[in-house]
Short mmCIF file of C-alpha atoms in Angstrom, two decimals:
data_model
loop_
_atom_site.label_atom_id
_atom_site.label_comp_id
_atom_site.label_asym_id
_atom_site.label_seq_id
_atom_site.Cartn_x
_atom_site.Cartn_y
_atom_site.Cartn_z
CA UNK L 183 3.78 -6.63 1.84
CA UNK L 184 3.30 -7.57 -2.08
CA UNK L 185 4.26 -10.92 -1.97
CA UNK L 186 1.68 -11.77 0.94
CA UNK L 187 -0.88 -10.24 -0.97
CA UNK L 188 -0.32 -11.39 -4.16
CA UNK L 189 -0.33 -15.25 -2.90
CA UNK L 190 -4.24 -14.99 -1.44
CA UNK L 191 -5.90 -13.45 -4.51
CA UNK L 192 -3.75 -15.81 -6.98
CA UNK L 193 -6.32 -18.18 -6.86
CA UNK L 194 -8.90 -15.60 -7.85
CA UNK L 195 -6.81 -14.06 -10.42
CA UNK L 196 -4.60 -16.81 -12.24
CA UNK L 197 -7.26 -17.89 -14.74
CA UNK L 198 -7.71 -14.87 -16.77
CA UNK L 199 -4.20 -12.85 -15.53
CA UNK L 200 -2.18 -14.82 -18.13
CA UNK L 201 -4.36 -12.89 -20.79
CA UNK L 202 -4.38 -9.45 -19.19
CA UNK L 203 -0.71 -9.64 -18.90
CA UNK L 204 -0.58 -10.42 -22.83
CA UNK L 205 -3.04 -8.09 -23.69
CA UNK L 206 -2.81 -4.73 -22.10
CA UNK L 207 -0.51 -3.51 -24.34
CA UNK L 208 -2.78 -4.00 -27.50
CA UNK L 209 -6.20 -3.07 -25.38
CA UNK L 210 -6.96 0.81 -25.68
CA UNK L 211 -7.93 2.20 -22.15
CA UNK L 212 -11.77 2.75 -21.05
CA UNK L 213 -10.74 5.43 -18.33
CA UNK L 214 -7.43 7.55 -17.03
CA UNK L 215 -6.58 8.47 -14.09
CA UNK L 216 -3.79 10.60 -13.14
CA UNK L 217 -2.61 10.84 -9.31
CA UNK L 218 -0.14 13.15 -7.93
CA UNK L 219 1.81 11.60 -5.04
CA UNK L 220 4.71 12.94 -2.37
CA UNK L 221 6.60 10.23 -0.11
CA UNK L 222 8.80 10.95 3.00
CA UNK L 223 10.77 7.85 4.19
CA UNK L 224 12.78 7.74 6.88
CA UNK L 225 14.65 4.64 8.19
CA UNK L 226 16.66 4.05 11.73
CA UNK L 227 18.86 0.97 12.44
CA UNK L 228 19.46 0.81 15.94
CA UNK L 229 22.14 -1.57 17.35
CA UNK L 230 22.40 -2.53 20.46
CA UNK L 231 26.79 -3.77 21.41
CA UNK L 232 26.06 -4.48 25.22
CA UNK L 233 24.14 -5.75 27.28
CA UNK L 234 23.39 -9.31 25.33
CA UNK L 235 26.08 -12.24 24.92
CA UNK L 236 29.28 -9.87 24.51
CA UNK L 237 28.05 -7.36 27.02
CA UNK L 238 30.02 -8.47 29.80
CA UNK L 239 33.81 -8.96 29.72
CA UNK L 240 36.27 -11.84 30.87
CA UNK L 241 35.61 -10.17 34.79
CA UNK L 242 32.10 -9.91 35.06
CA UNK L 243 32.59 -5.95 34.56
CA UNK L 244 30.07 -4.02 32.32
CA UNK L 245 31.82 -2.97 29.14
CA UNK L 246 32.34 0.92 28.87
CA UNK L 247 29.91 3.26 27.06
CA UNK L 248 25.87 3.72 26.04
CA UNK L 249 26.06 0.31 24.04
CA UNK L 250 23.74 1.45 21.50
CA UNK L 251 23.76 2.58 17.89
CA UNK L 252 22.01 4.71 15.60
CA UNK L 253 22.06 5.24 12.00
CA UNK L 254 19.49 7.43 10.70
CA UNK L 255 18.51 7.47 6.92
CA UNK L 256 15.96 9.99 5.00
CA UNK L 257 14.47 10.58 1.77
CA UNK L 258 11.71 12.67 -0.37
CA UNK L 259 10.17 12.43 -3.68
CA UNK L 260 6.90 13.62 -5.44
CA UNK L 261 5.46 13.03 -9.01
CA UNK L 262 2.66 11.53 -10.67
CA UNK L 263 0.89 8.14 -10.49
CA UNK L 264 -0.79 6.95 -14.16
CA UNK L 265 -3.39 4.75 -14.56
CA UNK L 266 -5.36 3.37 -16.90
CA UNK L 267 -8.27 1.65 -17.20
CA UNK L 268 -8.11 -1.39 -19.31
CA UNK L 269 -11.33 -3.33 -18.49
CA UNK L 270 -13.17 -5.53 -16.43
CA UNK L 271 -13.05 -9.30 -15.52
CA UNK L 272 -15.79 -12.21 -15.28
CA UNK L 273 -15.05 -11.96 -11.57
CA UNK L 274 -15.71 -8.10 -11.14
CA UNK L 275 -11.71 -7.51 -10.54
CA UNK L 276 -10.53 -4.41 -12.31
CA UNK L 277 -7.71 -4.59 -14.80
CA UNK L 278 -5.42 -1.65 -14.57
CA UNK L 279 -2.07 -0.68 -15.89
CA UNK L 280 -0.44 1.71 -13.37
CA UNK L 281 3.29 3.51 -13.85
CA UNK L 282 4.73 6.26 -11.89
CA UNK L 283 7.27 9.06 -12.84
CA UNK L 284 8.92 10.90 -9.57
CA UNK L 285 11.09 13.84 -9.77
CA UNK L 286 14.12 12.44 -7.62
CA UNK L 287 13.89 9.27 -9.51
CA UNK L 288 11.46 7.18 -7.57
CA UNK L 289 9.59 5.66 -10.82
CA UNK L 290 8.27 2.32 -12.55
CA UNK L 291 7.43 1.59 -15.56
CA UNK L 292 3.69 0.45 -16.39
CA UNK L 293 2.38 -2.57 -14.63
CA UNK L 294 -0.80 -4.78 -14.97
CA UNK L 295 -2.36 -5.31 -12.29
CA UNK L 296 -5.96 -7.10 -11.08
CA UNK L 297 -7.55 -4.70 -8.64
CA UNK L 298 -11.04 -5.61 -5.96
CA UNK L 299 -13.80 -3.87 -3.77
CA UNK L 300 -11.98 -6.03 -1.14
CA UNK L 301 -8.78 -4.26 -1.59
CA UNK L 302 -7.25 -7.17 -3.02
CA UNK L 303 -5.12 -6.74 -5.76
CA UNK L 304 -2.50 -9.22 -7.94
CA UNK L 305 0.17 -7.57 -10.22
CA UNK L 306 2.66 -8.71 -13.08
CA UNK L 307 5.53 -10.13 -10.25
CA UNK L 308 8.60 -9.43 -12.71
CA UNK L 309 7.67 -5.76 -12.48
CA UNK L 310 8.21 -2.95 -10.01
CA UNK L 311 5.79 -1.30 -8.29
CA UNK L 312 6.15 1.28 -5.67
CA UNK L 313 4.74 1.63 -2.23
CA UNK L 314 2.74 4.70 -3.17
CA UNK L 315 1.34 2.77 -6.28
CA UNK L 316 0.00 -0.09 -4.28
CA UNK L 317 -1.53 2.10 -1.50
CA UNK L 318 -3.89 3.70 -4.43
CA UNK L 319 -4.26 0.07 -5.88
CA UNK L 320 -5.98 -1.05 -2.47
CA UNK L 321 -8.69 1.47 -3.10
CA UNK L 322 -9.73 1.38 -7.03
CA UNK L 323 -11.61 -1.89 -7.18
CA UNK L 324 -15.05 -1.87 -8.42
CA UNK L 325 -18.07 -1.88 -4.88
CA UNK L 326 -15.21 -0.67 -2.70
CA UNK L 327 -16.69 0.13 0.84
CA UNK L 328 -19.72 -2.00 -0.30
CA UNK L 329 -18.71 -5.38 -0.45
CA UNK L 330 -19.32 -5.85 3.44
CA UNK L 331 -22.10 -3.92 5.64
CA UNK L 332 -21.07 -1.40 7.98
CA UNK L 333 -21.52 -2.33 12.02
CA UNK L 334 -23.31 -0.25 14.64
CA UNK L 335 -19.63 2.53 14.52
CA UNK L 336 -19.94 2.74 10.95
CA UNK L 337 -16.92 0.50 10.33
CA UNK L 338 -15.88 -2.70 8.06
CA UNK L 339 -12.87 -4.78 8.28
CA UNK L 340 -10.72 -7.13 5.87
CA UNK L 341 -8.56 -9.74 6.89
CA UNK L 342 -6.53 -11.56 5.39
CA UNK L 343 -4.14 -14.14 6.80
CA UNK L 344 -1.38 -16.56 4.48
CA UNK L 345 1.62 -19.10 5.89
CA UNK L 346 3.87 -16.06 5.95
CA UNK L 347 1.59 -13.50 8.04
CA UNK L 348 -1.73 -11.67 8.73
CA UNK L 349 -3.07 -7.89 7.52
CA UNK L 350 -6.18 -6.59 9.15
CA UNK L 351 -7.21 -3.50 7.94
CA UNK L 352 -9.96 -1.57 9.78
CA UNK L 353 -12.07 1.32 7.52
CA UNK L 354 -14.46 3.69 9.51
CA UNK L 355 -17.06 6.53 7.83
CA UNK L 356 -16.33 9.45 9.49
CA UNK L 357 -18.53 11.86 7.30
CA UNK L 358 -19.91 12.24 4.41
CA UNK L 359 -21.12 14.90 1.37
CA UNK L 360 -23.32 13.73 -1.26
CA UNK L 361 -21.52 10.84 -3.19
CA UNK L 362 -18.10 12.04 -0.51
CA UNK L 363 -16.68 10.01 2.24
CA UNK L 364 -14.36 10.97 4.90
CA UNK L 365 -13.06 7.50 6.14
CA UNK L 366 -10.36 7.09 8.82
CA UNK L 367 -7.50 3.67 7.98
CA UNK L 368 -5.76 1.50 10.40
CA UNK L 369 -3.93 -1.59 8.86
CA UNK L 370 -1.33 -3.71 11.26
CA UNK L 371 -0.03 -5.90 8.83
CA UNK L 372 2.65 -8.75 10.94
CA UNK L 373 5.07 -11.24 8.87
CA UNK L 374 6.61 -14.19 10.46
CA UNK L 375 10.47 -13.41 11.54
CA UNK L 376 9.65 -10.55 13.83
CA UNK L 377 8.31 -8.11 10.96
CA UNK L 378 5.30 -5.37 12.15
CA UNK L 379 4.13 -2.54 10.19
CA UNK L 380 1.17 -0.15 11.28
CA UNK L 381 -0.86 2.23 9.43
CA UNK L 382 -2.69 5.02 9.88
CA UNK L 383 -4.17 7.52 7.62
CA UNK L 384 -7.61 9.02 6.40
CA UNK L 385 -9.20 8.56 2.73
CA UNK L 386 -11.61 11.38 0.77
CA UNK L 387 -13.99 9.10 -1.69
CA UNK L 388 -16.07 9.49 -4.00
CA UNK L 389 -18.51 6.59 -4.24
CA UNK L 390 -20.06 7.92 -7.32
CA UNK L 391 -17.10 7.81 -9.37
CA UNK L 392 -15.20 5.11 -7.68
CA UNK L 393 -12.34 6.39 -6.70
CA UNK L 394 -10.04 7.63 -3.64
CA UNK L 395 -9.72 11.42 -4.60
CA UNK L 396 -7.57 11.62 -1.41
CA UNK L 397 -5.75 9.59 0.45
CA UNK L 398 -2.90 10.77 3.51
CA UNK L 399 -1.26 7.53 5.03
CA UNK L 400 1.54 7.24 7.70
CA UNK L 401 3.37 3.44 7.74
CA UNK L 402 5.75 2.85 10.50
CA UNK L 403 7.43 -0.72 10.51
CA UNK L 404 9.70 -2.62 12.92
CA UNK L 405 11.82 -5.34 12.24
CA UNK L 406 13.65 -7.23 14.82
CA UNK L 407 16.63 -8.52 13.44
CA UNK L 408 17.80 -10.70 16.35
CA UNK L 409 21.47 -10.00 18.58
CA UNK L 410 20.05 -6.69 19.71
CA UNK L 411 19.16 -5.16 16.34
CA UNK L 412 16.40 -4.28 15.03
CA UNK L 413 15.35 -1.53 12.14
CA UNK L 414 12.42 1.21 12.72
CA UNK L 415 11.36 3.14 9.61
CA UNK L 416 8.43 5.43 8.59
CA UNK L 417 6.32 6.10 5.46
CA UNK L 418 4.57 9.14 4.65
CA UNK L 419 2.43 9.06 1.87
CA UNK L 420 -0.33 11.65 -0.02
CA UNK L 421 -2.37 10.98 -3.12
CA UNK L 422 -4.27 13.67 -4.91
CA UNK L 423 -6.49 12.90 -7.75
CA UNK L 424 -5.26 15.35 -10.47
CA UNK L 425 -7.48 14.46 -13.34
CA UNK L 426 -9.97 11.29 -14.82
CA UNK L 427 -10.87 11.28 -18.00
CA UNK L 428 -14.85 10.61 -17.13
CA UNK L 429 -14.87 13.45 -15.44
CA UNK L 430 -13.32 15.49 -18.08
CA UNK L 431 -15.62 13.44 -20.64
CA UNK L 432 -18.65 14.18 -18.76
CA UNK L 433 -17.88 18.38 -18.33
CA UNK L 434 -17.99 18.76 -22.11
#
């Protein structure tokens, strides 16, 4: 999903990106942010041995047995998300630097990355960064929710669409508390090649401090791999603000 993203907000992002990527290191951060995360994969290769070219045999008889395959693969991890806030661009994106530490291992190192109300987002490409990182990325731009007017259901869309595939992503106010939204997700985001990936989920935020202080997500993509294979797996993610340093800041 990156790569599509990163190639339709390059254009927005190239001119100053060169100097964000230089200069994080040296900037001191204007706000923290720490996330904790948990993430449930689980992945299913199913393989089909009959019923396509080799099904049949020399006679014309079926060959023997179900003909399919299943391998089944799972895994858990939890941790925290960092990010910090390193400053703003002429063209309102949001310049972040984002790193994640997991317990089982699932981490990456700090990344700089260009963040947008639209959900956009562009990151350093010779760094890592993990599924769960670039969920919360989607939803930290400056105006989120505000950059396009809500319909008659309460509901805005993005879409986005490159050479290699389309994302349409679908957000809908289901309540709200003061400066707290309840909003519902669905994303279907479809690569050329036979690549289809669904998500569903609901999103706590806080439009006064800008920021998802919740966020539950399920991701389940299909791949057809072609001679009667294809690959199913599934993506559970939660966010949970844990602490921002405005917050903190303004308690004192």
């Amino acid at each position: 999903m990156f790569f599509l993203r990163t190639s339709i907000v390059a254009a927005l992002a190239a001119f100053s990106f060169a100097w964000t990527a230089a200069s994080a290191d040296q900037a001191k951060p204007i706000r923290y942010l720490v996330y904790n995360f948990s993430i449930g994969l689980t992945s299913d290769l199913t393989m089909h041995s009959s019923g396509i070219d080799n099904g049949m045999n020399g006679s014309g008889a079926g060959v023997g047995g179900s003909g399919i395959s299943d391998m089944k693969t799972n895994g858990r991890d939890s941790g925290t998300i960092n990010v910090d806030v390193m400053g703003v661009q002429p063209d309102d994106g949001l310049i972040v630097s984002i790193s994640e530490a997991g317990k089982e291992g699932r981490s990456a190192e700090p990344a700089t990355c260009v963040v947008y109300g639209t959900t956009y987002y562009i990151c350093e490409s010779e760094k890592k960064v993990n599924t769960e990182e670039l969920e919360l990325l989607r939803l930290l731009g400056r105006n989120f929710g505000r950059t396009k007017p809500l319909d008659a259901n309460k509901h805005w869309q993005y879409t986005q669409t490159s050479p290699q595939g389309t994302e349409v992503t679908d957000y809908t106010v289901k309540g709200s508390s003061g400066n707290t939204m309840s909003l519902e997700v669905a994303r279907v985001f479809k690569l050329t090649g036979g690549y289809t990936a669904a998500t569903n989920g609901k999103i706590t935020y806080d439009s006064a401090a800008t920021l998802p202080k919740a966020v539950s997500v399920d991701t389940i993509s299909r791949t057809e791999q072609g001679m009667g294979t294809s690959n199913r797996s599934e993506i559970q993610i939660d966010l949970n603000l844990a602490s921002d340093s405005l917050a903190s800041a303004g308690s004192k």
